[in-house]
mmCIF file of N, CA and C in Angstrom:
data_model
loop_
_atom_site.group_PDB
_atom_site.id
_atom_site.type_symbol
_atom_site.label_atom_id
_atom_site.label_comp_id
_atom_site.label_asym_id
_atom_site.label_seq_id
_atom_site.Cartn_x
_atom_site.Cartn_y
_atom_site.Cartn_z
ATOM 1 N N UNK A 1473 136.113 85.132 96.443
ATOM 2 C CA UNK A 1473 135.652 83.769 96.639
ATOM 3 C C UNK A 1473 134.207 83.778 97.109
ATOM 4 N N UNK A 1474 133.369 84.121 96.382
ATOM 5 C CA UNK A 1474 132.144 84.119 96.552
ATOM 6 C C UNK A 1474 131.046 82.485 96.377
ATOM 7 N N UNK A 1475 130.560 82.169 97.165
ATOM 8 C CA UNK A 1475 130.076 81.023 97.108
ATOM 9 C C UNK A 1475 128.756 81.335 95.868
ATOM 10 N N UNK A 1476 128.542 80.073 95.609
ATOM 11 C CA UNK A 1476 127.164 79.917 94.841
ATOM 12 C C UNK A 1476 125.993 79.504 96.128
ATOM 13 N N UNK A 1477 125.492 80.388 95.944
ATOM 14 C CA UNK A 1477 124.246 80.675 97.052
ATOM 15 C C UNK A 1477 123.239 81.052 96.624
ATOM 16 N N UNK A 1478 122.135 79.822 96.728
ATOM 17 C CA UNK A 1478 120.767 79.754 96.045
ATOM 18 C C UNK A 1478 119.866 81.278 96.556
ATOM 19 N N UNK A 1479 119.329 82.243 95.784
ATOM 20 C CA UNK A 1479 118.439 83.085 96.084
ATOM 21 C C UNK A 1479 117.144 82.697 96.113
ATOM 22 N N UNK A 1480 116.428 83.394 97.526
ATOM 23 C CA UNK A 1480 114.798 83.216 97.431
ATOM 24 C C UNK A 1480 114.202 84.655 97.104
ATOM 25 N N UNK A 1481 113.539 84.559 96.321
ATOM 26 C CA UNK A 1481 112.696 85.718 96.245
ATOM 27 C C UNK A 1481 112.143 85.990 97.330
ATOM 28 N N UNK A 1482 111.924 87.233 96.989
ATOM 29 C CA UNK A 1482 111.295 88.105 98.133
ATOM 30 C C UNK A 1482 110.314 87.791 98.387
ATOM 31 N N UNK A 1483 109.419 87.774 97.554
ATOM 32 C CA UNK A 1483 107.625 87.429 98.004
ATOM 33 C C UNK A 1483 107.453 86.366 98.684
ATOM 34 N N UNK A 1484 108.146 84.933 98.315
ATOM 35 C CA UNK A 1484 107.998 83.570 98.763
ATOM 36 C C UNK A 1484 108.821 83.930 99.705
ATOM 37 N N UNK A 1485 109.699 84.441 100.232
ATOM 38 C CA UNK A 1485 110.266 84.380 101.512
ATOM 39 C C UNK A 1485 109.285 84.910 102.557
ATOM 40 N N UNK A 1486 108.660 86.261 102.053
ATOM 41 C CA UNK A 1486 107.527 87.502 102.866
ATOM 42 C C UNK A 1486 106.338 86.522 103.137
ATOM 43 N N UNK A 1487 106.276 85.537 102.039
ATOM 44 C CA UNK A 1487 105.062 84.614 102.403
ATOM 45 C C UNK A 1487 105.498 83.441 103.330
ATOM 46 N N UNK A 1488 106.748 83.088 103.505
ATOM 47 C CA UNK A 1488 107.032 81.823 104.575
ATOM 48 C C UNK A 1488 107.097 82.572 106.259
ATOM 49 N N UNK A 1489 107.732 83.602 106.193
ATOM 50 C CA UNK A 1489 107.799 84.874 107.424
ATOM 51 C C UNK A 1489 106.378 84.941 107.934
ATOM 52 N N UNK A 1490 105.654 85.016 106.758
ATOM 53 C CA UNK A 1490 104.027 85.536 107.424
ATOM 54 C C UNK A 1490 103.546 84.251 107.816
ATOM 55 N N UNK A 1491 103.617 83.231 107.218
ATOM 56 C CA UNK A 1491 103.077 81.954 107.457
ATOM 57 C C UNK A 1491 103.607 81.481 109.071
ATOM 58 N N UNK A 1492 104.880 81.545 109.510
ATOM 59 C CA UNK A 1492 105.695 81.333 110.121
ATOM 60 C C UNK A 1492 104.864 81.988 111.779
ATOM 61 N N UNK A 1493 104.824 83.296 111.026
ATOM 62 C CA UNK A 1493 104.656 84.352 112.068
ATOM 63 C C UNK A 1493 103.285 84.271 112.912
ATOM 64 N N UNK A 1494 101.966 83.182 112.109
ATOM 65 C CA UNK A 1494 100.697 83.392 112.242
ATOM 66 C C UNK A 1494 100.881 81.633 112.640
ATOM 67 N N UNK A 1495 101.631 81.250 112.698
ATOM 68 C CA UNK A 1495 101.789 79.779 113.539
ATOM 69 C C UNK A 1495 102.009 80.241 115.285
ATOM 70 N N UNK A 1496 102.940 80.817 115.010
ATOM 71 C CA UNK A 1496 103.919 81.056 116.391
ATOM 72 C C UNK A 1496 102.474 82.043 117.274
ATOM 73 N N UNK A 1497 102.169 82.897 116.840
ATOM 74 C CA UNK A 1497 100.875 83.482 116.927
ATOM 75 C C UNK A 1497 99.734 82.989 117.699
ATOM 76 N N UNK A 1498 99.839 81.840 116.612
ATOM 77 C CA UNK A 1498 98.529 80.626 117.353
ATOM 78 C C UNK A 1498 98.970 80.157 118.321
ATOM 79 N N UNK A 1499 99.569 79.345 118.446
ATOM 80 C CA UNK A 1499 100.389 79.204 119.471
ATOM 81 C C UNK A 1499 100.887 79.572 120.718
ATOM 82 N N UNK A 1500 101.097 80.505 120.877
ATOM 83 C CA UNK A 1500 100.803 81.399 121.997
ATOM 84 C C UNK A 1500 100.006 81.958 122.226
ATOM 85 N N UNK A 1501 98.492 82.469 121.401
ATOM 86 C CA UNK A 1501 97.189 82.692 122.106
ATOM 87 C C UNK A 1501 96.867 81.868 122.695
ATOM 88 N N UNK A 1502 97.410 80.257 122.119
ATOM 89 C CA UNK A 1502 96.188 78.868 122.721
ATOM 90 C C UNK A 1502 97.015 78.770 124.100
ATOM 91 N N UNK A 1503 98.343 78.802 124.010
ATOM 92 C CA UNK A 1503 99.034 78.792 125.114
ATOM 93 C C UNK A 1503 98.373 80.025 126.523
ATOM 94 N N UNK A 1504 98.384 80.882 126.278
ATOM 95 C CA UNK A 1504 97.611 81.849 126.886
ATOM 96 C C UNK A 1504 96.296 81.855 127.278
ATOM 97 N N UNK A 1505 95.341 81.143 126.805
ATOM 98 C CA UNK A 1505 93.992 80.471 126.868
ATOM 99 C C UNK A 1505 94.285 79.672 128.104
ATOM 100 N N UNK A 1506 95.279 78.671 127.593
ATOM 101 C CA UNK A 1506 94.828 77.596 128.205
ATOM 102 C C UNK A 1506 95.724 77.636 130.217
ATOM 103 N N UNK A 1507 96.713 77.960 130.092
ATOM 104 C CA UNK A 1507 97.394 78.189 131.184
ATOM 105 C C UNK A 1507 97.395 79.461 131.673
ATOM 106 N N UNK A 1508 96.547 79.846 133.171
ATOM 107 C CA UNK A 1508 96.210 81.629 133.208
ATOM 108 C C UNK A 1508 97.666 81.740 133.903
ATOM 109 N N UNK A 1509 97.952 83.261 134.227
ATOM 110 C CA UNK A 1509 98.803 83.762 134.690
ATOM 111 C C UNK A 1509 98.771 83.829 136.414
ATOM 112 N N UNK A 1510 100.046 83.359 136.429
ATOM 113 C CA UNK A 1510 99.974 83.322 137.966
ATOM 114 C C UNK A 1510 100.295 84.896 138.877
ATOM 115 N N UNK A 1511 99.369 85.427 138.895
ATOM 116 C CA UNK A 1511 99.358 86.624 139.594
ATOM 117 C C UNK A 1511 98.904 87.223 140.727
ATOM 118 N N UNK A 1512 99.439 87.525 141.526
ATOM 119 C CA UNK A 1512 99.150 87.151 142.675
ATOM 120 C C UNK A 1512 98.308 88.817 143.272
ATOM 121 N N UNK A 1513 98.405 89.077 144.629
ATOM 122 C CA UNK A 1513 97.584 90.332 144.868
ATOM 123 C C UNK A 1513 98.725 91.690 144.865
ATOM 124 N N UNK A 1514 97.880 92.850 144.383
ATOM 125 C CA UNK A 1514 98.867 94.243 144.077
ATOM 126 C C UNK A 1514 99.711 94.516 145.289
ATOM 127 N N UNK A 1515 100.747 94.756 145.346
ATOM 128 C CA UNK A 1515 101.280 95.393 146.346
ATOM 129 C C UNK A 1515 100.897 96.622 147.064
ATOM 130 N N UNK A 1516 101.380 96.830 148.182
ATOM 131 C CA UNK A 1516 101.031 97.922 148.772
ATOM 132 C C UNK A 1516 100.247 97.430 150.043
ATOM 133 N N UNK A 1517 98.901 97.893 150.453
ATOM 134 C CA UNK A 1517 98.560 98.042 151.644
ATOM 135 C C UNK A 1517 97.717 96.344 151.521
ATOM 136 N N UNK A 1518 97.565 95.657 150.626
ATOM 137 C CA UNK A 1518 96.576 94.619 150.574
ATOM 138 C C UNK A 1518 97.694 93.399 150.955
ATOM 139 N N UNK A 1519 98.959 93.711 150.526
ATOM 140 C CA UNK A 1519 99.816 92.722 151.015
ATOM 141 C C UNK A 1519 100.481 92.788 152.275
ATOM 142 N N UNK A 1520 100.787 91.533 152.974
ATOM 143 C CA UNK A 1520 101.563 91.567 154.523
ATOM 144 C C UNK A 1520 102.589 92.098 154.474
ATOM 145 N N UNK A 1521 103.049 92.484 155.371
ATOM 146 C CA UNK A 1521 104.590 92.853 155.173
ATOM 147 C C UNK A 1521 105.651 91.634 155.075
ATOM 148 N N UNK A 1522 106.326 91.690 154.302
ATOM 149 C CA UNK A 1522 107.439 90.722 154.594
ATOM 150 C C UNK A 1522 107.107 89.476 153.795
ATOM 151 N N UNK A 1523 105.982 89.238 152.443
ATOM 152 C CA UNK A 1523 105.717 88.525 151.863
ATOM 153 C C UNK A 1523 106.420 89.370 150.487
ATOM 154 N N UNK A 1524 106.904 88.346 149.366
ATOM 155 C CA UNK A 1524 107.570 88.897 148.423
ATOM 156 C C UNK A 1524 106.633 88.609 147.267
ATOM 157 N N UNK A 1525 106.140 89.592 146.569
ATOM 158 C CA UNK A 1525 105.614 89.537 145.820
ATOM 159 C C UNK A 1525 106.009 89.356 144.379
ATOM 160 N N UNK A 1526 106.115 88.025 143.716
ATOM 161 C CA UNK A 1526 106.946 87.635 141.837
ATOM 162 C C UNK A 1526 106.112 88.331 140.932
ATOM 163 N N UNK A 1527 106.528 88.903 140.328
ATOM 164 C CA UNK A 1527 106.135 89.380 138.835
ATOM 165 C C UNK A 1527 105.942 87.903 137.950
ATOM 166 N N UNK A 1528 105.061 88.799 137.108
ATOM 167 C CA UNK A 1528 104.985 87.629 135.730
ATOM 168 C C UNK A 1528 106.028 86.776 135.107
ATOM 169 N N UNK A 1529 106.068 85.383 134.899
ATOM 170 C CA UNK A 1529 107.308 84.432 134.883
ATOM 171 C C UNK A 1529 107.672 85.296 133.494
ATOM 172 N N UNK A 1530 107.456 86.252 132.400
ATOM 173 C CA UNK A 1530 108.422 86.896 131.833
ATOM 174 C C UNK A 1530 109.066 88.091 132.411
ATOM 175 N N UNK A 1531 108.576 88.767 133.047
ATOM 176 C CA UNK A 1531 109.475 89.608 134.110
ATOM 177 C C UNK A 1531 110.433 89.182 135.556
ATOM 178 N N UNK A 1532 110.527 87.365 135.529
ATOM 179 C CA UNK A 1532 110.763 87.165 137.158
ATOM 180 C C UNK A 1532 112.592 87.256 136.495
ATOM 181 N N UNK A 1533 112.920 86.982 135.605
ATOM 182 C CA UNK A 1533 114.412 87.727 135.166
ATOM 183 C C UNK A 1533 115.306 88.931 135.592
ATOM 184 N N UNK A 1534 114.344 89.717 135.097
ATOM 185 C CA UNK A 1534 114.596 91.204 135.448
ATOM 186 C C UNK A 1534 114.451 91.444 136.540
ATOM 187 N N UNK A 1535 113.361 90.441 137.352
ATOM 188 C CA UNK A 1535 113.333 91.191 139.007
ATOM 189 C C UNK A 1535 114.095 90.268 140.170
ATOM 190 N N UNK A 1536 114.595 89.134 139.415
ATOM 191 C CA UNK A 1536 116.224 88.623 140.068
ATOM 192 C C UNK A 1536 117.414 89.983 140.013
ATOM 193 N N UNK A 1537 117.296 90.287 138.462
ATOM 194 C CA UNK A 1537 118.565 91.487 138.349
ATOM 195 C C UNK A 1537 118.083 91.967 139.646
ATOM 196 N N UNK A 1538 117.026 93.009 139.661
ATOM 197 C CA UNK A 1538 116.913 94.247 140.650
ATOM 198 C C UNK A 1538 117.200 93.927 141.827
ATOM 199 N N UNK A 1539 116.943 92.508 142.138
ATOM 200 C CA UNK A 1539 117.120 92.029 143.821
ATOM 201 C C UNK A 1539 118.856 91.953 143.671
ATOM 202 N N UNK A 1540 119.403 91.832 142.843
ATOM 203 C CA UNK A 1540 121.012 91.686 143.277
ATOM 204 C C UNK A 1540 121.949 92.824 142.961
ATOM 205 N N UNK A 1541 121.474 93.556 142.040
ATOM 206 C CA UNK A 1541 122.108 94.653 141.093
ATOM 207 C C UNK A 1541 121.655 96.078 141.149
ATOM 208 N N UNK A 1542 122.397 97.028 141.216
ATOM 209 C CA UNK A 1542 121.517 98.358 141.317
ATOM 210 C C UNK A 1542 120.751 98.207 140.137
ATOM 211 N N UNK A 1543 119.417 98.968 140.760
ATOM 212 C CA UNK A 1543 118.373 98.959 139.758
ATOM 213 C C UNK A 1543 118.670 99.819 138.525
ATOM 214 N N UNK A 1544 119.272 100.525 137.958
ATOM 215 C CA UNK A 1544 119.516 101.652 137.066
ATOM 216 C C UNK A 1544 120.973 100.417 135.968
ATOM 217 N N UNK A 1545 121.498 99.665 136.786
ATOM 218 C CA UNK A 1545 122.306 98.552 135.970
ATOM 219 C C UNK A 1545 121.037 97.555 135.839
ATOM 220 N N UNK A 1546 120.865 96.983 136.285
ATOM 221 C CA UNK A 1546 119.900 95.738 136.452
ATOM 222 C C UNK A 1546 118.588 96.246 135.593
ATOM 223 N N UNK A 1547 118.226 97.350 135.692
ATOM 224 C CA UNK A 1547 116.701 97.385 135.533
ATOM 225 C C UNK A 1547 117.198 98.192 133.856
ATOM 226 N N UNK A 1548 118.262 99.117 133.764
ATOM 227 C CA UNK A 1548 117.941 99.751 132.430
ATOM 228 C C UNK A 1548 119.158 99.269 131.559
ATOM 229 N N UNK A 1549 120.375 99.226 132.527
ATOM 230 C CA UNK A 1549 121.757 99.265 131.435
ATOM 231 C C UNK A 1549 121.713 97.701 130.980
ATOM 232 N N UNK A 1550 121.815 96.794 131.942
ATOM 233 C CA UNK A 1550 122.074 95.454 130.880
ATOM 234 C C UNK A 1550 121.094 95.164 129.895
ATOM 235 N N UNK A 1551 119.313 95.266 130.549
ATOM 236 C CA UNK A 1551 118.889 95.271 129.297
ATOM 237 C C UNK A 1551 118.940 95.575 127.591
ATOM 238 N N UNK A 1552 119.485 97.206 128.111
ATOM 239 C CA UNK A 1552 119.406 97.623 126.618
ATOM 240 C C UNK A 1552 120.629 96.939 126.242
ATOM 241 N N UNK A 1553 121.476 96.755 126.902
ATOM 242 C CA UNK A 1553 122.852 96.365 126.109
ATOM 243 C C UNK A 1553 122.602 94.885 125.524
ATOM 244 N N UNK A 1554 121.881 94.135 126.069
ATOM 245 C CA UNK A 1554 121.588 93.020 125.412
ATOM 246 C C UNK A 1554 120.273 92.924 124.598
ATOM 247 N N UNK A 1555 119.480 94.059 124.629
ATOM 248 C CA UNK A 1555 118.877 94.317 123.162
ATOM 249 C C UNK A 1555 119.743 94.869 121.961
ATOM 250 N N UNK A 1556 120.271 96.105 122.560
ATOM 251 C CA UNK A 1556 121.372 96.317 121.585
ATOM 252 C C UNK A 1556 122.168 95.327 121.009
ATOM 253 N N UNK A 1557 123.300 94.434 121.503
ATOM 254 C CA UNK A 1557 124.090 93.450 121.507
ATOM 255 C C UNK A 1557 122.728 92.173 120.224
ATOM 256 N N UNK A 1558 122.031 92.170 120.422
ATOM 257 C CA UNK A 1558 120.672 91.121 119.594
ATOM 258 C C UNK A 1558 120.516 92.022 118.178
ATOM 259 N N UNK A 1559 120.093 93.561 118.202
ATOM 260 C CA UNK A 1559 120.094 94.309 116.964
ATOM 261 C C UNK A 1559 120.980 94.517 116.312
ATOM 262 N N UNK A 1560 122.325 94.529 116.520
ATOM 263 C CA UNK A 1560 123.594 94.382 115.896
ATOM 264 C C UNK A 1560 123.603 92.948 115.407
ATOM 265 N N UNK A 1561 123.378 92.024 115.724
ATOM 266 C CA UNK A 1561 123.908 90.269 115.330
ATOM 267 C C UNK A 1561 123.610 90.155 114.310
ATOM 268 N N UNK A 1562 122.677 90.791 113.014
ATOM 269 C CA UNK A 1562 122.387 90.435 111.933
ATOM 270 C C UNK A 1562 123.425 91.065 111.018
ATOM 271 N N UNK A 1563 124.767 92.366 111.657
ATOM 272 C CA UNK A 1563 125.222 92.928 110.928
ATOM 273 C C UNK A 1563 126.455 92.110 110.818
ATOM 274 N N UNK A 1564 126.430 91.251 111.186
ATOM 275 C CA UNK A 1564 127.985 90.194 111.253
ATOM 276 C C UNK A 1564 128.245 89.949 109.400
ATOM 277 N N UNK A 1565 127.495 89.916 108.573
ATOM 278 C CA UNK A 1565 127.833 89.846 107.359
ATOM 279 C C UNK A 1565 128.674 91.062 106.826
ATOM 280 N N UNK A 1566 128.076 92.123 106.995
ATOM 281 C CA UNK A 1566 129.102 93.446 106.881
ATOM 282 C C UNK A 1566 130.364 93.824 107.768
ATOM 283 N N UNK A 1567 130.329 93.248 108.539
ATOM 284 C CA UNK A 1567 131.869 93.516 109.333
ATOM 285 C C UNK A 1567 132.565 92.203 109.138
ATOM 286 N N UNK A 1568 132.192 91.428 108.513
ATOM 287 C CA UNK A 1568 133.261 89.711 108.131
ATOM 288 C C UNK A 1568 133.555 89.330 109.195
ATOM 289 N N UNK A 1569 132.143 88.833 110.258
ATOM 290 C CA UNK A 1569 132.402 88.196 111.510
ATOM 291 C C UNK A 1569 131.864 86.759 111.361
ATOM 292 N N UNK A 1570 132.307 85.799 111.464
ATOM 293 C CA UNK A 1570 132.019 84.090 111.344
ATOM 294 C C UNK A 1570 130.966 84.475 112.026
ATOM 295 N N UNK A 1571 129.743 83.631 111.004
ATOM 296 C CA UNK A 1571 128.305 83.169 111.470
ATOM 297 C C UNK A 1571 128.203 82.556 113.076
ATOM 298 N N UNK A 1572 129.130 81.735 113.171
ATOM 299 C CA UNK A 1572 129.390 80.790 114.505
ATOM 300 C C UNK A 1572 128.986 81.916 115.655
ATOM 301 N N UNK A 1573 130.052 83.316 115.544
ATOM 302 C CA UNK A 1573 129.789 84.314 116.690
ATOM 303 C C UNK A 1573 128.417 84.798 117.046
ATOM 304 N N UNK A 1574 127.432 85.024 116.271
ATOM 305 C CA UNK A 1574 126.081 85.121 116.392
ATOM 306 C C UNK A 1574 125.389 84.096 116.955
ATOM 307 N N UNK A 1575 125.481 82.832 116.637
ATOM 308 C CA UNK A 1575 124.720 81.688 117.636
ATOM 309 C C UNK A 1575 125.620 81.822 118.724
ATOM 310 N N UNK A 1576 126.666 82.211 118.830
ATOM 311 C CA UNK A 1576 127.395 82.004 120.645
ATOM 312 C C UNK A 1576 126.490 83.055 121.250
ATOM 313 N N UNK A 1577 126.634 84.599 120.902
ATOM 314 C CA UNK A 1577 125.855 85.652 121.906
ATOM 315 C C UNK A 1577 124.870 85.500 121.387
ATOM 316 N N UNK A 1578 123.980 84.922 120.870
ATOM 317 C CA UNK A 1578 122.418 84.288 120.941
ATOM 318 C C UNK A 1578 122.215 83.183 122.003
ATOM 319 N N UNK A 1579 122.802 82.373 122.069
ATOM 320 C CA UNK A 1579 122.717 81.181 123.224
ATOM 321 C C UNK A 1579 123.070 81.447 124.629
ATOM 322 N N UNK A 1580 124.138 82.349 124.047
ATOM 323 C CA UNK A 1580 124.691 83.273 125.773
ATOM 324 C C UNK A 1580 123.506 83.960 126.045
ATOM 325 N N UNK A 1581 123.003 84.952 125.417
ATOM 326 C CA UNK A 1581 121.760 85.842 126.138
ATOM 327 C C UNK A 1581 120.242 84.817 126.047
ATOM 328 N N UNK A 1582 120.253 83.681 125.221
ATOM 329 C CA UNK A 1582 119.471 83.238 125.883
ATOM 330 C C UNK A 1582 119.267 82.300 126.827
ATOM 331 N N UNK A 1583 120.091 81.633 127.152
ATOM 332 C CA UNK A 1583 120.612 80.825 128.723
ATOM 333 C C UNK A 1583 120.356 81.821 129.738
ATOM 334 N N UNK A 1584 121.524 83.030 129.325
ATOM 335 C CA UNK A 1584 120.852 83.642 131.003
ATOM 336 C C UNK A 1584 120.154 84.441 131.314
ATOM 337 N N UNK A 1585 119.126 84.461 130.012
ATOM 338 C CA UNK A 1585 117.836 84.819 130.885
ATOM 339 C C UNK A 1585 116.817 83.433 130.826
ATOM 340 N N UNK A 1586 117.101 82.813 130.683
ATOM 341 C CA UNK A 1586 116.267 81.444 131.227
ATOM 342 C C UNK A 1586 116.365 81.000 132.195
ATOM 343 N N UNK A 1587 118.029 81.197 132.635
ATOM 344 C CA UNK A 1587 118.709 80.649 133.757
ATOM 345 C C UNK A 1587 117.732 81.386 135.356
ATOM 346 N N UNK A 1588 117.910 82.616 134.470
ATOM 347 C CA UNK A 1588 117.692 84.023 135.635
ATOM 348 C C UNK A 1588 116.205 84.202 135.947
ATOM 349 N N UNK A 1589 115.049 83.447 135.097
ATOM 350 C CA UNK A 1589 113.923 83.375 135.057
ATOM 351 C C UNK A 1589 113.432 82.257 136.198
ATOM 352 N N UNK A 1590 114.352 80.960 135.468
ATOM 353 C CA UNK A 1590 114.055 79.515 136.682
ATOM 354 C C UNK A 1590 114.671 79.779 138.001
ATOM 355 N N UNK A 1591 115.490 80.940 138.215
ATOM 356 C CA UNK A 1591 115.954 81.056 139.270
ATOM 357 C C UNK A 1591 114.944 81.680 139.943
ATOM 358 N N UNK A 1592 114.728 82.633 139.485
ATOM 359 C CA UNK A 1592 113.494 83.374 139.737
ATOM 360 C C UNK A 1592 112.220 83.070 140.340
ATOM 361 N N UNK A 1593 111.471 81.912 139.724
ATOM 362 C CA UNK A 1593 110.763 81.394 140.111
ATOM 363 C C UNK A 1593 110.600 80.340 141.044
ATOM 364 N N UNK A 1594 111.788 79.552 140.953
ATOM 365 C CA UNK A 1594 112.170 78.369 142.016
ATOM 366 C C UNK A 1594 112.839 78.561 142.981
ATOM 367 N N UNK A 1595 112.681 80.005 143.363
ATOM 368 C CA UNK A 1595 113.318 80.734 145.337
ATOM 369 C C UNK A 1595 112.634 81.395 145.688
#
């Protein structure tokens, strides 16, 4: 039971990808221009004691994990498992897994690291 399913060529697809890719691109240089990074002073002897120093709002995720989780879970194992868990999701066509399951652990891993980011930043 094979559906009738319109094919795109390759090239016009390689050309909407690139087009796609050099939007998103722009976009986040101008974004980067325009809003600097909130970074504060290096750790170590220049900072007080007892002041907590946030990483970059794309690292304040990962450094919620480390504050709650051993660092070797927090800092290496869930990551990869949810990179891993993201590089597998395209293979759901070869193992006959409903499309649906890929947007669930796509929305799951990306909620909680959004979740874990705003948490991050707003304590």
């Amino acid at each position: 039971m094979e559906k009738n399913i319109e094919k795109v060529p390759r090239d016009r697809l390689l050309f909407k990808e690139f087009i796609t890719s050099l939007i998103a691109l722009s976009v986040v240089s101008w974004a980067a221009l325009i809003f600097s990074a909130p970074l504060s002073a290096p750790g170590g002897e220049l900072t007080p004691a007892g002041v907590i120093v946030k990483a970059p709002w794309i690292f304040v995720g990962l450094q919620v994990l480390l504050q709650y989780i051993h660092p070797f879970w927090g800092g290496v194992v869930l990551p990869v498992m949810a990179l891993g868990l993201l590089a597998l999701l395209p293979l759901e066509v070869r193992w006959r897994i409903p499309p649906r399951f890929s947007t669930v652990v796509f929305m799951l891993l990306l909620l909680s690291a959004t979740a874990l980011t705003l948490y991050g930043l707003f304590t």
